[in-house]
Amino acid sequence: DIQMTQSPSSLFASVGDRVTITCRASQNINNYLNWYQQRPGKAPKVLIYAASNLQSGVPSRFSGSGSGTDFTLTISSLQPEDFATYYCQQIYNTLSSFGGGTKVEIK
Amino acid sequence: EVQLVESGGGLVQPGGSLRLSCAASGFTFSNYNMNWARQAPGKGLEWVSYISNTGGTINYADSVKGRFTISRDNAKNSLYLQMNTLRNEDTAVYYCVREDYSNGWSKFDPWGQGTLVTVSS
């Protein structure tokens, strides 16, 4: 099974900050990597698919990069509605798996 | 509007069984692979099970293999998860999720609102 490791597990940031979250796969997953945002009490929603493709309707301040085993989600200028938990997901095969999550909190 | 609505959650004793259902609408259900994912209280997301659009390919996470069974009825636009021999650690919100495609790339979209399963004596 493919293990996904996210870091950090939590971070404190201010509105306007640039935020970077990393995700590492235990084996090469090419670009089969998605990013999700989950607000408290809500279902996750996809932000980025195939490592760097912005989901329709998602603000352009969100971006993704990486390939192989190392990936990054960047929020260029944090907005109040971005305080949430973010998850990476590998979908290299039909046995998917998620990273442990990164909670972005207000400083 | 694409919609997934789960039902069937509730309180069950350890060792008991429960069957979750997911009603799909707003898209051609038989064209899409589907998944179940779950989230224990205060914890992260865990993928649980996958079923292809025809039901011909099925996979499970090791944590539920041999206890849970995924199925679908394309005529009824419905997805199911039969959960047997439930354990305390199966307590979670269970999400029904469509596997969508953009330019050949897969993503989980959308997610249902979730149904809570509580395993406790």
Short mmCIF file of C-alpha atoms in Angstrom, two decimals:
data_model
loop_
_atom_site.label_atom_id
_atom_site.label_comp_id
_atom_site.label_asym_id
_atom_site.label_seq_id
_atom_site.Cartn_x
_atom_site.Cartn_y
_atom_site.Cartn_z
CA ASP A 1 0.00 0.00 0.00
CA ILE A 2 1.09 3.57 -0.70
CA GLN A 3 1.59 5.73 2.40
CA MET A 4 1.13 9.49 2.23
CA THR A 5 2.94 11.75 4.70
CA GLN A 6 1.92 15.39 5.07
CA SER A 7 3.77 18.15 6.87
CA PRO A 8 3.27 20.08 8.94
CA SER A 9 0.29 18.57 10.77
CA SER A 10 -0.77 22.08 11.77
CA LEU A 11 0.35 25.64 11.23
CA PHE A 12 -0.57 29.11 12.39
CA ALA A 13 -0.75 31.88 9.82
CA SER A 14 -2.20 35.33 9.29
CA VAL A 15 -4.46 36.67 6.56
CA GLY A 16 -2.26 37.56 3.61
CA ASP A 17 0.47 35.05 4.43
CA ARG A 18 1.89 32.63 1.89
CA VAL A 19 1.35 29.07 3.09
CA THR A 20 3.04 25.91 1.86
CA ILE A 21 2.02 22.34 2.71
CA THR A 22 4.03 19.32 1.61
CA CYS A 23 3.05 15.75 0.91
CA ARG A 24 5.35 12.79 0.32
CA ALA A 25 4.39 9.42 -1.16
CA SER A 26 6.08 6.18 -0.14
CA GLN A 27 6.61 5.32 -3.81
CA ASN A 28 6.49 7.01 -7.19
CA ILE A 29 2.89 8.02 -7.97
CA ASN A 30 3.72 10.16 -11.03
CA ASN A 31 1.15 12.98 -10.94
CA TYR A 32 -1.70 10.97 -9.37
CA LEU A 33 -2.02 13.38 -6.48
CA ASN A 34 -5.03 15.45 -5.43
CA TRP A 35 -5.52 18.10 -2.74
CA TYR A 36 -8.73 18.63 -0.74
CA GLN A 37 -9.96 21.30 1.65
CA GLN A 38 -12.26 20.44 4.54
CA ARG A 39 -13.96 23.05 6.67
CA PRO A 40 -15.31 22.05 10.11
CA GLY A 41 -18.48 20.01 9.89
CA LYS A 42 -18.37 19.88 6.10
CA ALA A 43 -17.43 17.29 3.50
CA PRO A 44 -14.07 17.66 1.75
CA LYS A 45 -13.90 19.40 -1.60
CA VAL A 46 -11.26 19.04 -4.27
CA LEU A 47 -8.90 21.96 -4.88
CA ILE A 48 -6.17 20.53 -7.10
CA TYR A 49 -6.10 17.37 -9.20
CA ALA A 50 -3.26 15.66 -11.05
CA ALA A 51 -0.78 17.50 -8.82
CA SER A 52 -1.10 20.92 -10.44
CA ASN A 53 -4.50 21.33 -12.09
CA LEU A 54 -6.85 23.81 -10.46
CA GLN A 55 -10.38 22.50 -9.99
CA SER A 56 -13.03 24.63 -11.66
CA GLY A 57 -14.32 27.33 -9.34
CA VAL A 58 -11.30 27.24 -6.99
CA PRO A 59 -9.54 30.59 -6.49
CA SER A 60 -6.23 31.03 -8.29
CA ARG A 61 -4.40 31.72 -5.02
CA PHE A 62 -4.31 27.92 -4.66
CA SER A 63 -1.63 26.08 -6.63
CA GLY A 64 -0.02 22.67 -6.63
CA SER A 65 3.31 21.35 -7.80
CA GLY A 66 5.48 18.26 -7.76
CA SER A 67 5.65 14.82 -9.29
CA GLY A 68 6.95 11.39 -8.40
CA THR A 69 7.04 11.33 -4.59
CA ASP A 70 7.14 14.97 -3.45
CA PHE A 71 4.30 17.44 -3.79
CA THR A 72 3.38 20.90 -2.56
CA LEU A 73 0.17 22.86 -2.06
CA THR A 74 0.64 26.63 -1.91
CA ILE A 75 -1.82 29.32 -0.90
CA SER A 76 -0.32 32.56 -2.17
CA SER A 77 -2.25 34.96 0.06
CA LEU A 78 -4.27 33.37 2.84
CA GLN A 79 -7.88 34.52 3.11
CA PRO A 80 -10.24 34.17 6.11
CA GLU A 81 -12.19 31.39 4.39
CA ASP A 82 -8.99 29.36 3.88
CA PHE A 83 -8.65 28.45 7.55
CA ALA A 84 -9.43 24.76 7.25
CA THR A 85 -7.78 21.34 7.09
CA TYR A 86 -6.06 20.23 3.89
CA TYR A 87 -5.48 16.66 2.73
CA CYS A 88 -3.42 15.16 -0.04
CA GLN A 89 -4.62 11.97 -1.74
CA GLN A 90 -2.89 9.52 -4.01
CA ILE A 91 -5.04 7.93 -6.67
CA TYR A 92 -2.27 6.03 -8.45
CA ASN A 93 -4.37 2.88 -8.30
CA THR A 94 -7.82 1.87 -7.09
CA LEU A 95 -6.50 1.52 -3.52
CA SER A 96 -6.43 5.20 -2.73
CA SER A 97 -4.99 6.76 0.44
CA PHE A 98 -4.90 10.15 2.13
CA GLY A 99 -2.27 12.08 4.00
CA GLY A 100 -2.84 12.78 7.67
CA GLY A 101 -4.00 16.34 7.06
CA THR A 102 -2.70 19.86 7.76
CA LYS A 103 -4.81 22.17 9.89
CA VAL A 104 -4.33 25.83 9.01
CA GLU A 105 -5.20 28.00 12.01
CA ILE A 106 -5.37 31.71 12.66
CA LYS A 107 -2.27 33.24 14.24
CA GLU B 1 -27.21 19.27 -9.73
CA VAL B 2 -24.97 16.34 -8.88
CA GLN B 3 -25.97 15.00 -5.48
CA LEU B 4 -25.03 12.09 -3.22
CA VAL B 5 -27.15 11.41 -0.15
CA GLU B 6 -26.09 8.81 2.40
CA SER B 7 -28.38 7.07 4.86
CA GLY B 8 -28.36 4.13 7.24
CA GLY B 9 -25.98 5.33 9.90
CA GLY B 10 -26.69 4.97 13.59
CA LEU B 11 -25.67 3.37 16.87
CA VAL B 12 -24.71 -0.30 16.80
CA GLN B 13 -23.06 -2.61 19.32
CA PRO B 14 -19.61 -4.12 18.73
CA GLY B 15 -19.96 -7.21 16.59
CA GLY B 16 -23.13 -5.91 15.00
CA SER B 17 -24.00 -5.06 11.40
CA LEU B 18 -25.21 -2.02 9.52
CA ARG B 19 -25.96 -1.28 5.88
CA LEU B 20 -25.27 2.16 4.46
CA SER B 21 -26.94 3.44 1.31
CA CYS B 22 -26.08 6.29 -1.02
CA ALA B 23 -28.65 7.73 -3.42
CA ALA B 24 -27.12 9.40 -6.46
CA SER B 25 -28.81 11.97 -8.66
CA GLY B 26 -27.97 14.56 -11.29
CA PHE B 27 -25.61 12.37 -13.32
CA THR B 28 -25.49 9.03 -15.14
CA PHE B 29 -24.61 6.83 -12.17
CA SER B 30 -23.73 3.78 -14.26
CA ASN B 31 -20.88 5.69 -15.95
CA TYR B 32 -18.93 6.38 -12.75
CA ASN B 33 -16.72 4.45 -10.36
CA MET B 34 -17.68 5.04 -6.74
CA ASN B 35 -15.98 4.95 -3.36
CA TRP B 36 -16.67 5.01 0.35
CA ALA B 37 -14.40 7.02 2.64
CA ARG B 38 -14.67 7.63 6.36
CA GLN B 39 -13.49 10.01 9.07
CA ALA B 40 -13.30 9.06 12.72
CA PRO B 41 -14.19 11.86 15.19
CA GLY B 42 -11.41 14.42 15.22
CA LYS B 43 -9.27 12.36 12.85
CA GLY B 44 -8.25 12.43 9.21
CA LEU B 45 -9.77 10.93 6.10
CA GLU B 46 -9.50 7.21 5.37
CA TRP B 47 -10.39 5.58 2.06
CA VAL B 48 -12.55 2.50 2.68
CA SER B 49 -13.67 0.87 -0.56
CA TYR B 50 -13.91 1.21 -4.35
CA ILE B 51 -16.29 -0.23 -6.92
CA SER B 52 -16.04 0.22 -10.68
CA ASN B 53 -18.97 1.48 -12.72
CA THR B 54 -20.08 -2.03 -13.67
CA GLY B 55 -19.28 -3.55 -10.30
CA GLY B 56 -16.66 -5.76 -11.92
CA THR B 57 -13.73 -4.43 -9.88
CA ILE B 58 -13.88 -4.00 -6.12
CA ASN B 59 -11.20 -3.07 -3.59
CA TYR B 60 -11.05 -2.57 0.17
CA ALA B 61 -8.75 -1.01 2.69
CA ASP B 62 -6.99 -3.62 4.81
CA SER B 63 -8.78 -2.29 7.90
CA VAL B 64 -12.19 -3.43 6.59
CA LYS B 65 -11.32 -6.31 4.26
CA GLY B 66 -13.38 -9.41 5.05
CA ARG B 67 -15.91 -7.45 7.12
CA PHE B 68 -17.32 -4.84 4.73
CA THR B 69 -18.94 -5.40 1.32
CA ILE B 70 -19.46 -2.69 -1.27
CA SER B 71 -22.14 -3.06 -3.94
CA ARG B 72 -24.20 -0.98 -6.31
CA ASP B 73 -27.51 -1.09 -8.16
CA ASN B 74 -27.22 0.97 -11.32
CA ALA B 75 -30.94 0.61 -12.03
CA LYS B 76 -31.66 2.31 -8.70
CA ASN B 77 -28.76 4.80 -8.88
CA SER B 78 -27.61 3.54 -5.52
CA LEU B 79 -24.38 2.56 -3.77
CA TYR B 80 -24.24 0.38 -0.66
CA LEU B 81 -21.84 -0.60 2.09
CA GLN B 82 -22.68 -3.67 4.15
CA MET B 83 -20.70 -3.53 7.38
CA ASN B 84 -20.42 -6.66 9.50
CA THR B 85 -18.51 -7.53 12.68
CA LEU B 86 -18.29 -3.86 13.55
CA ARG B 87 -15.60 -2.65 15.95
CA ASN B 88 -15.31 0.43 18.13
CA GLU B 89 -12.67 1.76 15.73
CA ASP B 90 -15.19 1.73 12.87
CA THR B 91 -16.92 4.70 14.51
CA ALA B 92 -16.80 7.46 11.91
CA VAL B 93 -18.67 9.61 9.47
CA TYR B 94 -18.97 7.60 6.25
CA TYR B 95 -18.91 9.47 2.96
CA CYS B 96 -20.14 8.31 -0.44
CA VAL B 97 -17.85 9.73 -3.12
CA ARG B 98 -17.95 9.81 -6.90
CA GLU B 99 -14.76 9.34 -8.86
CA ASP B 100 -14.84 12.10 -11.43
CA TYR B 101 -12.51 12.59 -14.38
CA SER B 102 -10.99 15.66 -16.00
CA ASN B 103 -8.79 15.15 -19.05
CA GLY B 104 -8.27 11.56 -17.98
CA TRP B 105 -7.27 12.43 -14.41
CA SER B 106 -9.24 11.08 -11.48
CA LYS B 107 -10.48 12.95 -8.42
CA PHE B 108 -13.04 12.40 -5.68
CA ASP B 109 -15.86 14.79 -6.55
CA PRO B 110 -18.40 15.31 -5.18
CA TRP B 111 -18.69 13.94 -1.65
CA GLY B 112 -21.98 13.25 0.08
CA GLN B 113 -22.81 14.99 3.36
CA GLY B 114 -21.86 11.86 5.31
CA THR B 115 -23.67 9.54 7.71
CA LEU B 116 -22.44 8.88 11.25
CA VAL B 117 -21.84 5.32 12.40
CA THR B 118 -21.25 4.85 16.11
CA VAL B 119 -20.09 1.49 17.40
CA SER B 120 -20.50 1.30 21.15
CA SER B 121 -21.95 -0.89 23.85
#
